[in-house]
Amino acid sequence: MAKKIRVGVIFGGRSGEHEVSLRSAESIIHAMDKAKYEVIPIAITQAGKWLVSGNAKALLPQAIISSNHHEPVAIIGDPTRRGLTRLGMDSEAGRSEALDVIFPVLHGTYGEDGTIQGLLEMAGVPYVGCGVLASSTGMDKIVMKQLFERAGLEVTPYDWFLRSAWEENPEAVIRRVARSLEFPVFVKPANLGSSVGISRADDRKELREAIKDAARYDRRIIVEHGVTGREVEVSILANERPIARLPGEIMAGHEFYDYEDKYIDNRSRTQVPAKLPKKIIERIQRAALVAFQALDGSGLARVDFFVESKTNRVLINEINTMPGFTTISMYAKMWEASGIGYGELIDRLIALAIERYKDKSRNLTSYRPRQ
Ligand SMILES: Nc1ncnc2c1ncn2[C@@H]1O[C@H](COP(=O)(O)OP(=O)(O)O)[C@@H](O)[C@H]1O
Ligand SMILES: [Mg+2]
């Protein structure tokens, strides 16, 4: 029998999306083919502590975090160790355990933003999903939009400023935004997810309150013209020749798809595949692939759009480089509708991680004369 691939599945993390990550990881661990993979679940607590369980195989993500029988571990930025290092006090302490690949199932801060990817690059372990560049630029709503525009994609008009500029002269910021953008606008912290700190403002007074709130979360703030239209997303898979198939639609249960709608009262509905004319579907697929490649994406992403009601224009909103990954998450549902089941998705992502690592390993890291 072929040797099993040892996969470290990392979940939890220092993020507002910690709980979402536990659910994604639970689905993934459950679905992984145990004949092919040896799964090593690795928890990161809200405080940032890394743990494995004494009897990891039997335990679910939530149970590992709350159990008393876990062991501290770390991934060290030293490629000769190739994996997980035990930090316990016993004779095992300092011992390293090789991992063939890591699936960082972390959403939001310290997970989807290039930081864990940087650590895994340093450690020399193949990992699922986007690298440092795509993760960090895809997390930043300002840089992301600038790159999308450069790639020829349409985005809603926006403006951005530093929190320090706001604190120095709030009235000047309000004047500038009100002059450059038409109401309603959406105010967002540049680097966050799950709609945290995002509000809609219909006039200057609401704009002031919205900026005050966003400024609690980030030092850079983006304000966008509000689009009236449908919210449509599409999944992407693969490295150098990515594919996008059938999009899905989100129908928000609130005024917009806010935090409560996403996680608390679940009033939103989804439609997979989205009911859209073929021409618009093709535009969405093409734009999603352009966006993915503009950021040098790899592995997977979900790309979100608005289809503007009056004009049918396809406006790109954002890319998510580690979207929610349960069996009922949009990412998986859109692949399911397109003929790729959940188990196959995981197999392909792991294979892509190894392929990308091998390709990168071909690069010289120091000068050698031409042959
Ligand atoms: N410019 C906009 N016009 C209309 N609705 C918007 C706009 N920006 C955000 N929204 C609404 O807010 C939600 C969250 O914004 P988004 O930029 O996707 O942030 P997050 O990264 O937190 O998901 C969107 O799903 C959408 O419902
Ligand atoms: Mg979003």
Coordinates of C-alpha atoms and ligand atoms in Angstrom, one line a residue:
M1 CA 0.0 0.0 0.0
A2 CA 1.2 3.5 -0.8
K3 CA 2.5 5.5 2.1
K4 CA -0.2 7.8 3.5
I5 CA 0.2 11.6 3.1
R6 CA 0.6 13.3 6.4
V7 CA -1.6 16.4 6.4
G8 CA -1.5 18.9 9.2
V9 CA -4.9 20.7 9.4
I10 CA -4.5 24.0 11.2
F11 CA -7.7 25.7 12.5
G12 CA -9.0 28.3 15.0
G13 CA -6.6 31.2 15.2
R14 CA -6.5 34.8 16.4
S15 CA -9.4 36.0 14.3
G16 CA -13.0 37.1 14.5
E17 CA -13.6 34.1 12.3
H18 CA -12.2 31.6 14.8
E19 CA -15.5 29.7 15.2
V20 CA -16.1 29.6 11.4
S21 CA -12.7 28.1 11.1
L22 CA -13.5 25.3 13.6
R23 CA -16.6 24.4 11.5
S24 CA -14.7 24.5 8.2
A25 CA -11.9 22.3 9.7
E26 CA -14.4 19.8 11.2
S27 CA -16.0 19.3 7.8
I28 CA -12.6 18.9 6.1
I29 CA -11.2 16.4 8.7
H30 CA -14.3 14.4 8.6
A31 CA -14.3 14.2 4.8
M32 CA -10.6 13.4 4.2
D33 CA -10.0 9.9 2.9
K34 CA -8.3 8.2 5.8
A35 CA -6.9 5.5 3.5
K36 CA -4.9 8.2 1.7
Y37 CA -4.2 10.7 4.5
E38 CA -2.9 10.6 8.0
V39 CA -4.6 13.7 9.5
I40 CA -2.9 15.7 12.2
P41 CA -5.3 18.3 13.6
I42 CA -3.5 21.4 14.9
A43 CA -5.5 24.0 16.9
I44 CA -4.5 27.6 17.4
T45 CA -6.4 29.1 20.3
Q46 CA -7.9 32.7 20.4
A47 CA -4.8 33.7 22.3
G48 CA -2.6 32.2 19.6
K49 CA -1.3 29.1 21.4
W50 CA -0.7 26.0 19.1
L51 CA -1.9 22.7 20.4
V52 CA -2.2 19.1 19.3
S53 CA -4.3 16.6 21.1
G54 CA -2.9 13.6 23.0
N55 CA -5.4 11.4 21.1
A56 CA -5.8 13.8 18.2
K57 CA -7.4 11.4 15.8
A58 CA -10.5 10.9 17.8
L59 CA -11.1 14.5 18.5
L60 CA -13.0 17.3 16.8
P61 CA -11.6 20.8 16.5
Q62 CA -13.7 22.3 19.2
A63 CA -12.9 19.4 21.6
I64 CA -9.1 19.8 21.0
I65 CA -9.3 23.5 22.0
S66 CA -11.4 22.8 25.1
S67 CA -9.7 19.6 26.2
N68 CA -7.1 19.4 28.9
H69 CA -5.1 16.7 27.2
H70 CA -3.3 18.7 24.7
E71 CA 0.3 19.3 24.0
P72 CA 1.9 22.6 22.9
V73 CA 3.6 22.5 19.5
A74 CA 5.1 25.0 17.1
I75 CA 6.1 25.3 13.5
I76 CA 9.6 26.8 13.4
G77 CA 10.9 28.8 10.5
D78 CA 13.6 26.2 9.9
P79 CA 13.2 24.0 6.9
T80 CA 15.5 21.3 8.1
R81 CA 12.8 20.4 10.7
R82 CA 10.1 20.0 8.1
G83 CA 7.1 20.1 10.3
L84 CA 5.8 20.2 13.8
T85 CA 8.0 20.7 16.8
R86 CA 6.9 19.4 20.2
L87 CA 7.2 22.0 23.0
G88 CA 6.1 19.8 26.0
M89 CA 8.3 19.3 29.1
D90 CA 8.8 15.6 28.7
S91 CA 11.4 13.6 26.8
E92 CA 9.6 14.3 23.6
A93 CA 10.2 18.0 23.9
G94 CA 12.1 19.5 21.0
R95 CA 11.4 16.5 18.7
S96 CA 10.2 17.3 15.2
E97 CA 7.6 15.5 13.2
A98 CA 7.6 15.7 9.5
L99 CA 4.4 16.8 7.7
D100 CA 4.0 16.3 4.0
V101 CA 1.5 19.2 3.6
I102 CA -0.4 21.7 5.7
F103 CA -4.0 22.8 5.2
P104 CA -4.3 26.1 7.0
V105 CA -8.1 26.3 7.4
L106 CA -7.8 29.8 9.0
H107 CA -10.1 32.7 8.0
G108 CA -9.4 36.4 8.5
T109 CA -6.6 37.9 10.5
Y110 CA -3.4 35.8 11.0
G111 CA -4.7 33.2 8.6
E112 CA -6.0 34.6 5.4
D113 CA -3.6 37.6 5.3
G114 CA -0.3 36.1 4.4
T115 CA 1.1 35.8 8.0
I116 CA 0.7 32.0 8.4
Q117 CA 1.7 31.6 4.8
G118 CA 4.9 33.4 5.5
L119 CA 5.6 31.1 8.5
L120 CA 5.0 28.0 6.3
E121 CA 7.3 29.4 3.6
M122 CA 10.0 29.8 6.1
A123 CA 9.4 26.3 7.5
G124 CA 9.6 24.9 4.0
V125 CA 6.3 22.9 4.2
P126 CA 3.9 22.7 1.2
Y127 CA 0.5 24.2 2.1
V128 CA -2.9 24.5 0.6
G129 CA -4.1 27.8 -1.0
C130 CA -2.7 31.1 -1.8
G131 CA 0.9 32.2 -1.0
V132 CA 2.0 35.3 0.9
L133 CA 1.4 37.8 -1.9
A134 CA -2.1 36.8 -2.9
S135 CA -3.2 36.3 0.7
S136 CA -2.0 39.7 1.9
T137 CA -3.1 41.7 -1.1
G138 CA -6.4 39.8 -1.2
M139 CA -7.0 40.7 2.5
D140 CA -6.5 44.4 2.0
K141 CA -9.6 46.0 0.5
I142 CA -7.6 49.0 -0.8
V143 CA -4.6 47.3 -2.4
M144 CA -6.9 44.6 -3.8
K145 CA -9.1 47.1 -5.5
Q146 CA -6.1 49.0 -6.9
L147 CA -4.7 45.7 -8.4
F148 CA -8.1 44.8 -9.8
E149 CA -8.4 48.2 -11.5
R150 CA -4.9 47.8 -13.0
A151 CA -6.0 44.4 -14.4
G152 CA -8.9 46.2 -16.2
L153 CA -11.7 45.0 -13.9
E154 CA -14.6 47.3 -13.0
V155 CA -15.0 48.3 -9.3
T156 CA -17.4 50.6 -7.6
P157 CA -16.0 54.1 -7.1
Y158 CA -14.1 54.4 -3.8
D159 CA -11.9 56.6 -1.7
W160 CA -9.6 55.8 1.3
F161 CA -7.8 57.5 4.1
L162 CA -5.7 56.9 7.2
R163 CA -7.3 56.8 10.6
S164 CA -4.7 59.5 11.7
A165 CA -6.0 61.8 9.0
W166 CA -9.6 61.3 10.3
E167 CA -8.5 61.9 13.8
E168 CA -6.7 65.1 12.9
N169 CA -9.4 66.6 10.8
P170 CA -12.7 64.7 10.6
E171 CA -14.6 67.4 8.8
A172 CA -12.1 67.6 6.0
V173 CA -12.4 63.8 5.5
I174 CA -16.2 64.0 5.5
R175 CA -16.1 66.9 3.0
R176 CA -13.7 65.0 0.7
V177 CA -15.7 61.7 0.8
A178 CA -19.1 63.5 0.3
R179 CA -17.6 65.4 -2.7
S180 CA -16.0 62.4 -4.4
L181 CA -18.7 59.7 -3.8
E182 CA -22.4 59.6 -4.2
F183 CA -24.5 58.4 -1.2
P184 CA -25.3 55.7 -0.2
V185 CA -21.8 54.6 0.7
F186 CA -20.2 51.6 2.5
V187 CA -17.5 52.3 5.0
K188 CA -15.1 49.5 5.8
P189 CA -11.9 48.8 7.7
A190 CA -9.3 47.9 5.1
N191 CA -8.2 44.6 6.6
L192 CA -11.0 42.5 8.1
G193 CA -13.7 40.1 7.1
S194 CA -17.1 38.8 8.1
S195 CA -18.6 42.3 7.6
V196 CA -17.1 43.4 10.9
G197 CA -16.9 47.2 11.2
I198 CA -18.8 47.7 7.9
S199 CA -21.7 50.1 7.7
R200 CA -23.9 51.7 5.1
A201 CA -24.3 55.5 5.3
D202 CA -27.0 57.4 3.6
D203 CA -25.9 60.9 4.6
R204 CA -23.1 62.9 6.2
K205 CA -24.3 62.2 9.7
E206 CA -24.3 58.4 9.2
L207 CA -21.0 58.7 7.4
R208 CA -19.4 60.2 10.5
E209 CA -20.8 57.4 12.7
A210 CA -19.7 54.7 10.2
I211 CA -16.1 56.0 10.0
K212 CA -15.9 56.2 13.8
D213 CA -16.9 52.6 14.0
A214 CA -14.5 51.4 11.2
A215 CA -11.7 53.3 12.9
R216 CA -11.9 51.0 15.9
Y217 CA -10.8 48.1 13.7
D218 CA -8.1 49.4 11.4
R219 CA -5.7 52.2 10.7
R220 CA -6.8 52.4 7.1
I221 CA -10.4 53.0 6.0
I222 CA -12.1 52.6 2.6
V223 CA -15.4 54.2 1.6
E224 CA -17.2 52.9 -1.5
H225 CA -20.2 54.0 -3.4
G226 CA -23.1 51.6 -2.6
V227 CA -24.1 49.3 -5.5
T228 CA -27.8 48.5 -6.1
G229 CA -27.8 45.0 -7.5
R230 CA -27.4 41.3 -6.9
E231 CA -24.5 39.7 -5.0
V232 CA -23.0 36.9 -7.0
E233 CA -19.9 34.8 -6.3
V234 CA -17.8 32.1 -8.0
S235 CA -15.3 29.5 -6.8
I236 CA -11.8 29.1 -8.3
L237 CA -9.6 26.1 -8.2
A238 CA -6.0 25.4 -9.5
N239 CA -2.7 27.0 -9.8
E240 CA -1.3 28.3 -13.1
R241 CA -4.4 27.5 -15.2
P242 CA -7.3 28.3 -12.8
I243 CA -10.9 27.3 -13.5
A244 CA -14.2 28.9 -12.6
R245 CA -17.5 27.3 -13.3
L246 CA -21.1 28.0 -11.9
P247 CA -21.6 31.1 -9.8
G248 CA -24.0 31.3 -6.8
E249 CA -26.1 34.1 -5.4
I250 CA -26.5 35.5 -1.9
M251 CA -29.8 37.2 -1.0
A252 CA -29.1 39.2 2.2
G253 CA -31.7 39.0 4.9
H254 CA -30.8 42.4 6.2
E255 CA -30.2 45.8 4.5
F256 CA -26.9 44.2 3.4
Y257 CA -25.0 41.0 4.1
D258 CA -23.8 42.1 7.6
Y259 CA -22.3 40.2 10.5
E260 CA -25.6 39.3 12.1
D261 CA -26.9 38.1 8.7
K262 CA -23.8 35.9 8.2
Y263 CA -23.6 34.3 11.7
I264 CA -26.4 35.2 14.0
D265 CA -29.9 35.1 12.6
N266 CA -29.1 33.4 9.2
R267 CA -31.9 35.2 7.4
S268 CA -29.9 35.3 4.2
R269 CA -30.7 32.8 1.4
T270 CA -28.5 31.4 -1.3
Q271 CA -29.2 30.2 -4.8
V272 CA -26.7 27.8 -6.4
P273 CA -26.3 27.9 -9.3
A274 CA -27.3 31.6 -9.6
K275 CA -30.1 32.2 -12.1
L276 CA -28.4 34.6 -14.5
P277 CA -28.1 35.0 -18.3
K278 CA -25.3 33.0 -19.9
K279 CA -23.5 36.2 -21.0
I280 CA -23.3 37.5 -17.4
I281 CA -22.1 34.2 -16.1
E282 CA -19.3 34.2 -18.6
R283 CA -18.4 37.8 -17.7
I284 CA -18.2 36.8 -14.0
Q285 CA -16.1 33.7 -14.7
R286 CA -13.7 35.7 -16.8
A287 CA -13.4 38.5 -14.3
A288 CA -12.8 36.0 -11.5
L289 CA -9.9 34.4 -13.3
V290 CA -8.4 37.8 -14.1
A291 CA -8.7 38.8 -10.4
F292 CA -7.1 35.6 -9.2
Q293 CA -4.2 35.9 -11.6
A294 CA -3.8 39.6 -10.9
L295 CA -2.9 38.7 -7.3
D296 CA -0.9 35.6 -8.3
G297 CA -3.4 33.3 -6.6
S298 CA -2.9 29.6 -6.1
G299 CA -5.1 26.7 -5.0
L300 CA -8.4 28.3 -4.3
A301 CA -10.4 31.5 -3.8
R302 CA -13.9 32.7 -3.9
V303 CA -14.5 35.9 -5.9
D304 CA -17.5 38.1 -5.1
F305 CA -19.3 40.4 -7.4
F306 CA -22.2 42.8 -7.7
V307 CA -24.4 42.7 -10.8
E308 CA -25.7 46.2 -10.9
S309 CA -29.5 46.3 -11.4
K310 CA -29.8 49.2 -13.8
T311 CA -26.9 48.5 -16.1
N312 CA -26.2 44.7 -15.7
R313 CA -22.5 45.8 -15.1
V314 CA -20.4 43.2 -13.3
L315 CA -18.5 44.9 -10.6
I316 CA -15.9 43.0 -8.6
N317 CA -16.3 43.4 -4.8
E318 CA -13.6 41.2 -3.3
I319 CA -11.6 38.0 -3.3
N320 CA -11.5 35.6 -0.4
T321 CA -8.4 33.4 -0.4
M322 CA -9.6 31.0 2.3
P323 CA -13.4 31.1 2.1
G324 CA -15.7 29.3 4.5
F325 CA -15.1 25.6 3.8
T326 CA -17.9 23.5 5.3
T327 CA -19.9 21.2 3.0
I328 CA -22.7 23.8 2.9
S329 CA -20.4 26.8 2.4
M330 CA -20.8 28.6 -0.9
Y331 CA -17.3 27.6 -2.1
A332 CA -18.1 23.9 -1.9
K333 CA -21.7 24.2 -3.0
M334 CA -20.7 26.0 -6.2
W335 CA -18.2 23.2 -7.0
E336 CA -20.8 20.6 -6.2
A337 CA -23.2 22.2 -8.6
S338 CA -20.3 22.2 -11.2
G339 CA -19.6 18.5 -10.8
I340 CA -16.7 18.5 -8.2
G341 CA -17.7 16.9 -4.9
Y342 CA -16.3 17.9 -1.5
G343 CA -13.9 14.9 -1.1
E344 CA -12.5 15.4 -4.6
L345 CA -12.0 19.1 -3.9
I346 CA -9.9 18.3 -0.8
D347 CA -7.8 15.8 -2.9
R348 CA -7.2 18.3 -5.6
L349 CA -6.2 21.1 -3.2
I350 CA -3.7 18.9 -1.5
A351 CA -2.2 17.8 -4.9
L352 CA -2.1 21.5 -6.0
A353 CA -0.2 22.4 -2.8
I354 CA 2.4 19.8 -3.4
E355 CA 2.7 20.7 -7.1
R356 CA 3.2 24.4 -6.2
Y357 CA 5.8 23.6 -3.7
K358 CA 7.7 21.4 -6.2
D359 CA 7.6 24.2 -8.8
K360 CA 8.8 26.8 -6.3
S361 CA 11.6 24.4 -5.2
R362 CA 13.1 24.6 -8.7
N363 CA 14.0 28.3 -8.2
L364 CA 17.6 29.0 -7.4
T365 CA 18.0 31.1 -4.3
S366 CA 21.6 32.1 -5.0
Y367 CA 23.6 33.0 -8.1
R368 CA 24.9 30.2 -10.3
P369 CA 26.7 30.8 -13.6
R370 CA 24.7 29.9 -16.7
Q371 CA 25.4 26.5 -18.2
Ligands
LIG1 N1 -20.0 48.9 -2.4 C1 -21.0 48.2 -1.9 N2 -22.3 48.3 -2.4 C2 -23.3 47.5 -1.9 N3 -23.2 46.6 -0.9 C3 -22.0 46.5 -0.4 C4 -20.8 47.2 -0.8 N4 -19.8 46.8 -0.1 C5 -20.2 45.9 0.7 N5 -21.5 45.7 0.6 C6 -22.3 44.7 1.4 O1 -21.6 44.4 2.6 C7 -21.2 43.0 2.7 C8 -19.8 42.9 3.3 O2 -18.9 43.6 2.5 P1 -17.5 42.9 2.0 O3 -16.8 44.0 1.2 O4 -17.9 41.7 1.2 O5 -16.7 42.6 3.3 P2 -16.3 41.3 4.0 O6 -14.9 41.0 3.6 O7 -16.4 41.5 5.5 O8 -17.2 40.2 3.5 C9 -21.3 42.6 1.2 O9 -21.6 41.2 1.2 C10 -22.5 43.4 0.7 O10 -23.8 42.9 1.2
MG2 MG -17.6 39.7 1.6

